Short mmCIF file of C-alpha atoms in Angstrom, two decimals:
data_model
loop_
_atom_site.label_atom_id
_atom_site.label_comp_id
_atom_site.label_asym_id
_atom_site.label_seq_id
_atom_site.Cartn_x
_atom_site.Cartn_y
_atom_site.Cartn_z
CA MET A 68 -34.01 79.82 213.75
CA ALA A 69 -31.87 76.74 214.31
CA ASP A 70 -31.46 75.69 217.93
CA ALA A 71 -27.90 75.87 219.27
CA ARG A 72 -28.24 72.28 220.48
CA TYR A 73 -28.09 71.16 216.86
CA ASP A 74 -25.01 73.11 215.76
CA ASP A 75 -22.49 70.51 216.96
CA PHE A 76 -23.30 67.66 214.59
CA ASP A 77 -20.79 66.51 212.04
CA ALA A 78 -21.13 68.07 208.61
CA ILE A 79 -23.55 66.31 206.32
CA GLU A 80 -21.69 63.80 204.16
CA VAL A 81 -22.32 64.14 200.44
CA LEU A 82 -22.24 61.00 198.28
CA ASP A 83 -21.85 61.30 194.53
CA GLU A 84 -24.24 58.43 193.91
CA VAL A 85 -26.11 55.88 196.03
CA ASP A 86 -29.03 53.50 195.61
CA SER A 87 -30.94 55.14 198.48
CA THR A 88 -29.79 57.57 201.16
CA ASN A 89 -32.34 56.01 203.54
CA GLU A 90 -30.97 52.53 202.98
CA GLU A 91 -27.35 53.63 203.38
CA LEU A 92 -28.07 55.64 206.53
CA MET A 93 -29.99 52.78 208.14
CA LYS A 94 -26.93 50.55 207.64
CA ARG A 95 -24.82 53.15 209.40
CA ALA A 96 -27.41 53.52 212.17
CA ARG A 97 -27.23 49.79 212.89
CA ALA A 98 -23.44 50.14 212.99
CA GLY A 99 -23.70 52.77 215.72
CA ALA A 100 -24.02 56.14 213.97
CA PRO A 101 -25.30 58.82 216.39
CA GLU A 102 -28.63 60.61 216.18
CA GLY A 103 -28.49 63.57 213.83
CA THR A 104 -26.15 61.85 211.38
CA ALA A 105 -27.21 62.82 207.85
CA LEU A 106 -26.35 61.86 204.30
CA ARG A 107 -26.98 63.73 201.07
CA ALA A 108 -26.61 62.26 197.61
CA ARG A 109 -26.13 64.08 194.34
CA VAL A 110 -27.91 61.22 192.56
CA GLN A 111 -30.06 58.33 193.85
CA GLN A 112 -30.47 55.25 191.69
CA SER A 113 -33.34 53.72 193.68
CA GLY A 114 -35.07 56.57 195.48
CA ARG A 115 -38.36 55.56 197.09
CA GLY A 116 -41.60 57.21 198.08
CA ARG A 117 -44.63 55.94 199.95
CA ARG A 118 -46.10 52.57 198.96
CA SER A 119 -42.77 51.66 197.29
CA HIS A 120 -43.29 54.24 194.55
CA GLY A 121 -40.07 55.23 192.80
CA TRP A 122 -38.76 58.77 193.34
CA THR A 123 -36.99 60.34 190.38
CA SER A 124 -33.64 61.58 191.71
CA PRO A 125 -31.61 63.29 188.96
CA GLU A 126 -28.61 65.45 189.76
CA GLY A 127 -29.58 68.89 190.99
CA GLY A 128 -32.17 68.00 193.63
CA LEU A 129 -31.84 67.64 197.39
CA TYR A 130 -31.83 63.97 198.47
CA LEU A 131 -31.28 63.96 202.21
CA SER A 132 -31.69 61.43 205.02
CA VAL A 133 -31.46 62.23 208.74
CA LEU A 134 -31.07 59.70 211.55
CA ILE A 135 -33.48 59.97 214.49
CA LYS A 136 -33.61 57.74 217.55
CA PRO A 137 -37.21 58.16 218.75
CA LYS A 138 -37.68 58.19 222.50
CA VAL A 139 -41.44 57.67 222.45
CA PRO A 140 -43.76 54.66 222.91
CA ASP A 141 -44.30 52.49 219.84
CA ARG A 142 -48.00 53.35 219.74
CA VAL A 143 -47.28 56.97 218.75
CA LEU A 144 -44.51 56.35 216.19
CA SER A 145 -46.88 57.09 213.30
CA GLY A 146 -46.62 60.74 214.37
CA LEU A 147 -42.91 60.89 213.55
CA PRO A 148 -43.34 61.52 209.78
CA VAL A 149 -45.66 64.43 210.60
CA ALA A 150 -43.11 65.90 213.03
CA CYS A 151 -40.44 65.59 210.33
CA GLY A 152 -42.76 67.21 207.79
CA ILE A 153 -43.39 70.15 210.10
CA GLY A 154 -39.64 70.57 210.50
CA VAL A 155 -39.15 70.59 206.74
CA ALA A 156 -41.95 73.12 206.22
CA ASN A 157 -40.51 75.38 208.93
CA ALA A 158 -37.06 75.23 207.32
CA LEU A 159 -38.42 76.13 203.88
CA GLU A 160 -40.33 79.06 205.34
CA GLN A 161 -37.15 80.14 207.13
CA ILE A 162 -35.24 80.43 203.86
CA GLY A 163 -38.10 82.40 202.28
CA CYS A 164 -39.98 79.74 200.32
CA GLU A 165 -43.54 81.02 199.92
CA GLY A 166 -46.82 79.15 200.37
CA VAL A 167 -45.36 75.93 201.82
CA GLN A 168 -47.95 73.38 202.92
CA LEU A 169 -48.09 69.67 203.71
CA LYS A 170 -50.35 67.50 201.60
CA TRP A 171 -51.68 64.67 203.76
CA PRO A 172 -49.87 62.77 205.02
CA ASN A 173 -46.63 64.68 204.34
CA ASP A 174 -45.85 65.63 200.76
CA VAL A 175 -44.39 69.13 200.53
CA VAL A 176 -46.42 71.37 198.23
CA THR A 177 -46.66 75.01 197.20
CA PRO A 178 -49.20 76.85 195.02
CA LYS A 179 -46.92 75.98 192.08
CA GLY A 180 -47.20 72.22 192.70
CA LYS A 181 -45.45 69.37 194.49
CA LEU A 182 -42.05 70.42 195.78
CA GLY A 183 -41.00 67.19 197.46
CA GLY A 184 -41.84 64.15 199.52
CA ILE A 185 -40.87 62.59 202.84
CA LEU A 186 -40.39 58.91 203.66
CA VAL A 187 -39.67 57.77 207.22
CA GLU A 188 -38.44 54.20 207.68
CA LEU A 189 -38.13 52.47 211.05
CA GLY A 190 -35.70 49.89 212.38
CA ARG A 191 -34.15 48.55 215.58
CA SER A 192 -30.66 47.71 216.75
CA SER A 193 -30.01 46.01 220.09
CA GLY A 194 -33.49 47.04 221.20
CA GLU A 195 -33.00 50.71 220.30
CA LYS A 196 -35.55 52.37 218.03
CA LEU A 197 -34.08 53.80 214.82
CA ALA A 198 -35.76 56.02 212.25
CA VAL A 199 -34.40 57.45 209.03
CA CYS A 200 -36.25 60.43 207.62
CA GLY A 201 -35.64 60.69 203.90
CA LEU A 202 -36.48 63.83 201.96
CA GLY A 203 -36.50 64.60 198.27
CA ILE A 204 -36.83 68.27 197.24
CA ASN A 205 -36.79 69.48 193.65
CA TYR A 206 -34.42 72.42 193.27
CA GLU A 207 -35.84 73.18 189.84
CA SER A 208 -38.95 71.87 188.11
CA ILE A 209 -38.39 68.42 186.61
CA LYS A 210 -39.61 67.60 183.12
CA MET A 211 -40.92 64.05 182.79
CA GLU A 212 -41.80 62.19 179.59
CA TRP A 213 -45.02 60.92 181.13
CA ARG A 214 -46.90 61.85 184.28
CA ASP A 215 -50.29 60.88 185.64
CA PRO A 216 -52.65 63.63 184.40
CA ASN A 217 -54.30 63.65 187.86
CA ALA A 218 -51.01 64.25 189.65
CA LEU A 219 -49.97 67.67 190.93
CA PRO A 220 -47.58 69.72 188.78
CA ILE A 221 -43.92 69.39 189.76
CA ALA A 222 -42.50 72.53 191.35
CA GLY A 223 -38.94 73.51 192.18
CA LEU A 224 -37.51 75.42 195.12
CA VAL A 225 -36.51 78.29 192.82
CA ASP A 226 -40.19 78.62 191.82
CA CYS A 227 -41.34 79.46 195.34
CA MET A 228 -38.66 81.98 196.31
CA PRO A 229 -39.68 85.66 196.44
CA GLU A 230 -38.92 87.66 193.34
CA GLY A 231 -35.34 88.87 193.44
CA SER A 232 -34.30 86.27 196.03
CA GLU A 233 -31.91 83.42 195.43
CA ALA A 234 -32.46 79.91 196.75
CA PRO A 235 -29.72 78.68 199.11
CA SER A 236 -27.18 76.13 197.95
CA LEU A 237 -28.02 72.47 198.46
CA ASP A 238 -25.44 72.26 201.26
CA GLU A 239 -26.98 75.22 203.09
CA LEU A 240 -30.50 73.93 202.54
CA ALA A 241 -29.61 70.49 203.89
CA GLU A 242 -28.14 71.93 207.09
CA VAL A 243 -31.15 74.19 207.74
CA ILE A 244 -33.55 71.31 207.15
CA ARG A 245 -31.65 68.91 209.41
CA ALA A 246 -31.66 71.38 212.31
CA SER A 247 -35.32 72.28 211.86
CA MET A 248 -36.39 68.65 211.53
CA LEU A 249 -34.61 67.66 214.75
CA GLU A 250 -36.14 70.64 216.56
CA ALA A 251 -39.64 69.62 215.44
CA VAL A 252 -39.03 66.02 216.54
CA ALA A 253 -37.80 67.28 219.93
CA MET A 254 -40.97 69.38 220.32
CA TRP A 255 -43.13 66.36 219.46
CA THR A 256 -41.18 64.08 221.83
CA GLU A 257 -41.62 66.57 224.67
CA GLY A 258 -45.37 66.83 224.07
CA VAL A 259 -45.78 63.06 224.00
CA GLY A 260 -43.77 62.71 227.18
CA LYS A 261 -45.87 65.28 229.03
CA ALA A 262 -49.12 63.58 227.97
CA GLY A 263 -47.94 60.18 229.22
CA SER A 264 -50.41 57.34 228.72
CA ALA A 265 -52.92 59.75 227.14
CA ALA A 266 -50.58 60.60 224.25
CA ALA A 267 -51.74 60.03 220.67
CA PRO A 268 -49.45 60.10 217.61
CA LEU A 269 -50.02 63.83 216.95
CA THR A 270 -50.09 64.98 220.56
CA GLY A 271 -48.54 68.44 220.72
CA ILE A 272 -48.31 68.89 216.95
CA LYS A 273 -51.86 68.36 215.63
CA ASP A 274 -52.76 72.06 215.57
CA VAL A 275 -49.52 73.02 213.81
CA TYR A 276 -50.07 70.26 211.25
CA ASN A 277 -53.63 71.39 210.56
CA GLU A 278 -52.40 74.93 209.99
CA LEU A 279 -50.01 73.59 207.35
CA LEU A 280 -52.52 71.15 205.83
CA ALA A 281 -53.05 71.64 202.11
CA TYR A 282 -56.62 71.64 200.74
CA ALA A 283 -58.25 71.97 204.17
CA GLY A 284 -61.82 73.18 203.60
CA GLU A 285 -61.63 72.16 199.94
CA ARG A 286 -63.19 69.28 198.04
CA VAL A 287 -60.90 66.26 197.72
CA TYR A 288 -61.07 62.87 196.08
CA VAL A 289 -60.38 59.90 198.38
CA SER A 290 -59.17 56.71 196.73
CA ALA A 291 -57.54 53.39 197.60
CA PRO A 292 -55.07 51.66 195.26
CA ASP A 293 -57.22 48.51 195.20
CA GLY A 294 -60.37 50.44 194.30
CA SER A 295 -62.10 49.65 197.60
CA VAL A 296 -62.51 53.37 198.37
CA SER A 297 -63.60 56.01 195.87
CA GLU A 298 -65.27 59.00 197.48
CA ASN A 299 -65.54 62.74 197.20
CA GLY A 300 -65.89 65.21 200.07
CA VAL A 301 -64.54 68.24 201.91
CA LEU A 302 -61.32 67.87 203.91
CA ARG A 303 -62.05 69.03 207.46
CA GLY A 304 -58.61 68.44 208.93
CA VAL A 305 -56.65 65.68 210.60
CA ASP A 306 -57.30 64.09 214.01
CA SER A 307 -54.84 63.23 216.79
CA TRP A 308 -54.18 59.85 215.21
CA GLY A 309 -53.21 61.39 211.88
CA ARG A 310 -56.42 60.33 210.12
CA ALA A 311 -57.88 62.62 207.47
CA LEU A 312 -61.39 63.85 208.32
CA VAL A 313 -63.51 64.14 205.18
CA GLU A 314 -67.11 65.35 205.18
CA LEU A 315 -69.12 63.47 202.55
CA SER A 316 -72.21 64.72 200.73
CA ASP A 317 -74.53 63.22 203.37
CA GLY A 318 -72.86 65.32 206.08
CA ILE A 319 -71.10 62.39 207.71
CA VAL A 320 -67.44 62.98 208.53
CA ARG A 321 -65.37 59.87 207.89
CA GLU A 322 -61.86 59.10 209.10
CA TYR A 323 -59.27 57.77 206.65
CA ASP A 324 -55.90 56.19 207.35
CA SER A 325 -52.98 57.14 205.08
CA SER A 326 -51.88 53.50 204.91
CA ARG A 327 -55.10 52.72 202.99
CA VAL A 328 -56.02 55.76 200.94
CA SER A 329 -54.67 58.85 199.20
CA LEU A 330 -56.18 62.30 198.73
CA ARG A 331 -56.00 64.66 195.82
CA PRO A 332 -57.77 67.96 195.23
CA VAL A 333 -60.82 68.02 192.99
CA ARG A 334 -60.07 70.49 190.21
#
């Protein structure tokens, strides 16, 4: 359930149309917006995913950005997207969405396919760390004229609700996700603080992340955009630095960084 500490934020502002909720919220962050400020757009013209991939943002989906002001050392900031992803997964489970998992590093998936994606962007203002966590969730399945045949099917929130249950409104969903995301970030921040100089990016949240990890124990294909990596193995989990651990055919377990490679299930 949402923590009472997060019930006092201003209501989430809804924009009819914007290039990018992340971009707009970062501007407001640099102008002094407080932590927890959030924006939702009905339509995004220039939604973004990882590696500058475009994110289709037609009317009807949830396009939400939440402002976080991380109070952790720079060396562990790569754990923030995972903390945000855990918060999103917890929120979706709270509303009844079934089978929610996180595809490494933090796409939101269900047995029906890819439900959404998360993009965290960092900045600074007067020495203060700023982070905007952007989230795109499909409310209904999106039909696309062309899609990579290797890509996961596109799922919608209504597809993963129990039979006879209704999905919440976009306004309700956004509020639940904001609260849950901030709670997960607070849990991560506390764990990092307790560990002190021994803290790694996923200190305090690694086990939770591995429980949510899609395709763990299954065969996956590891590839790099430039073709420098093309391997096949069994996903054994994620380490404290957020690296995917993949056991190859020779029994060696290799570590992969999400900035270099992607994973997809072998079907």
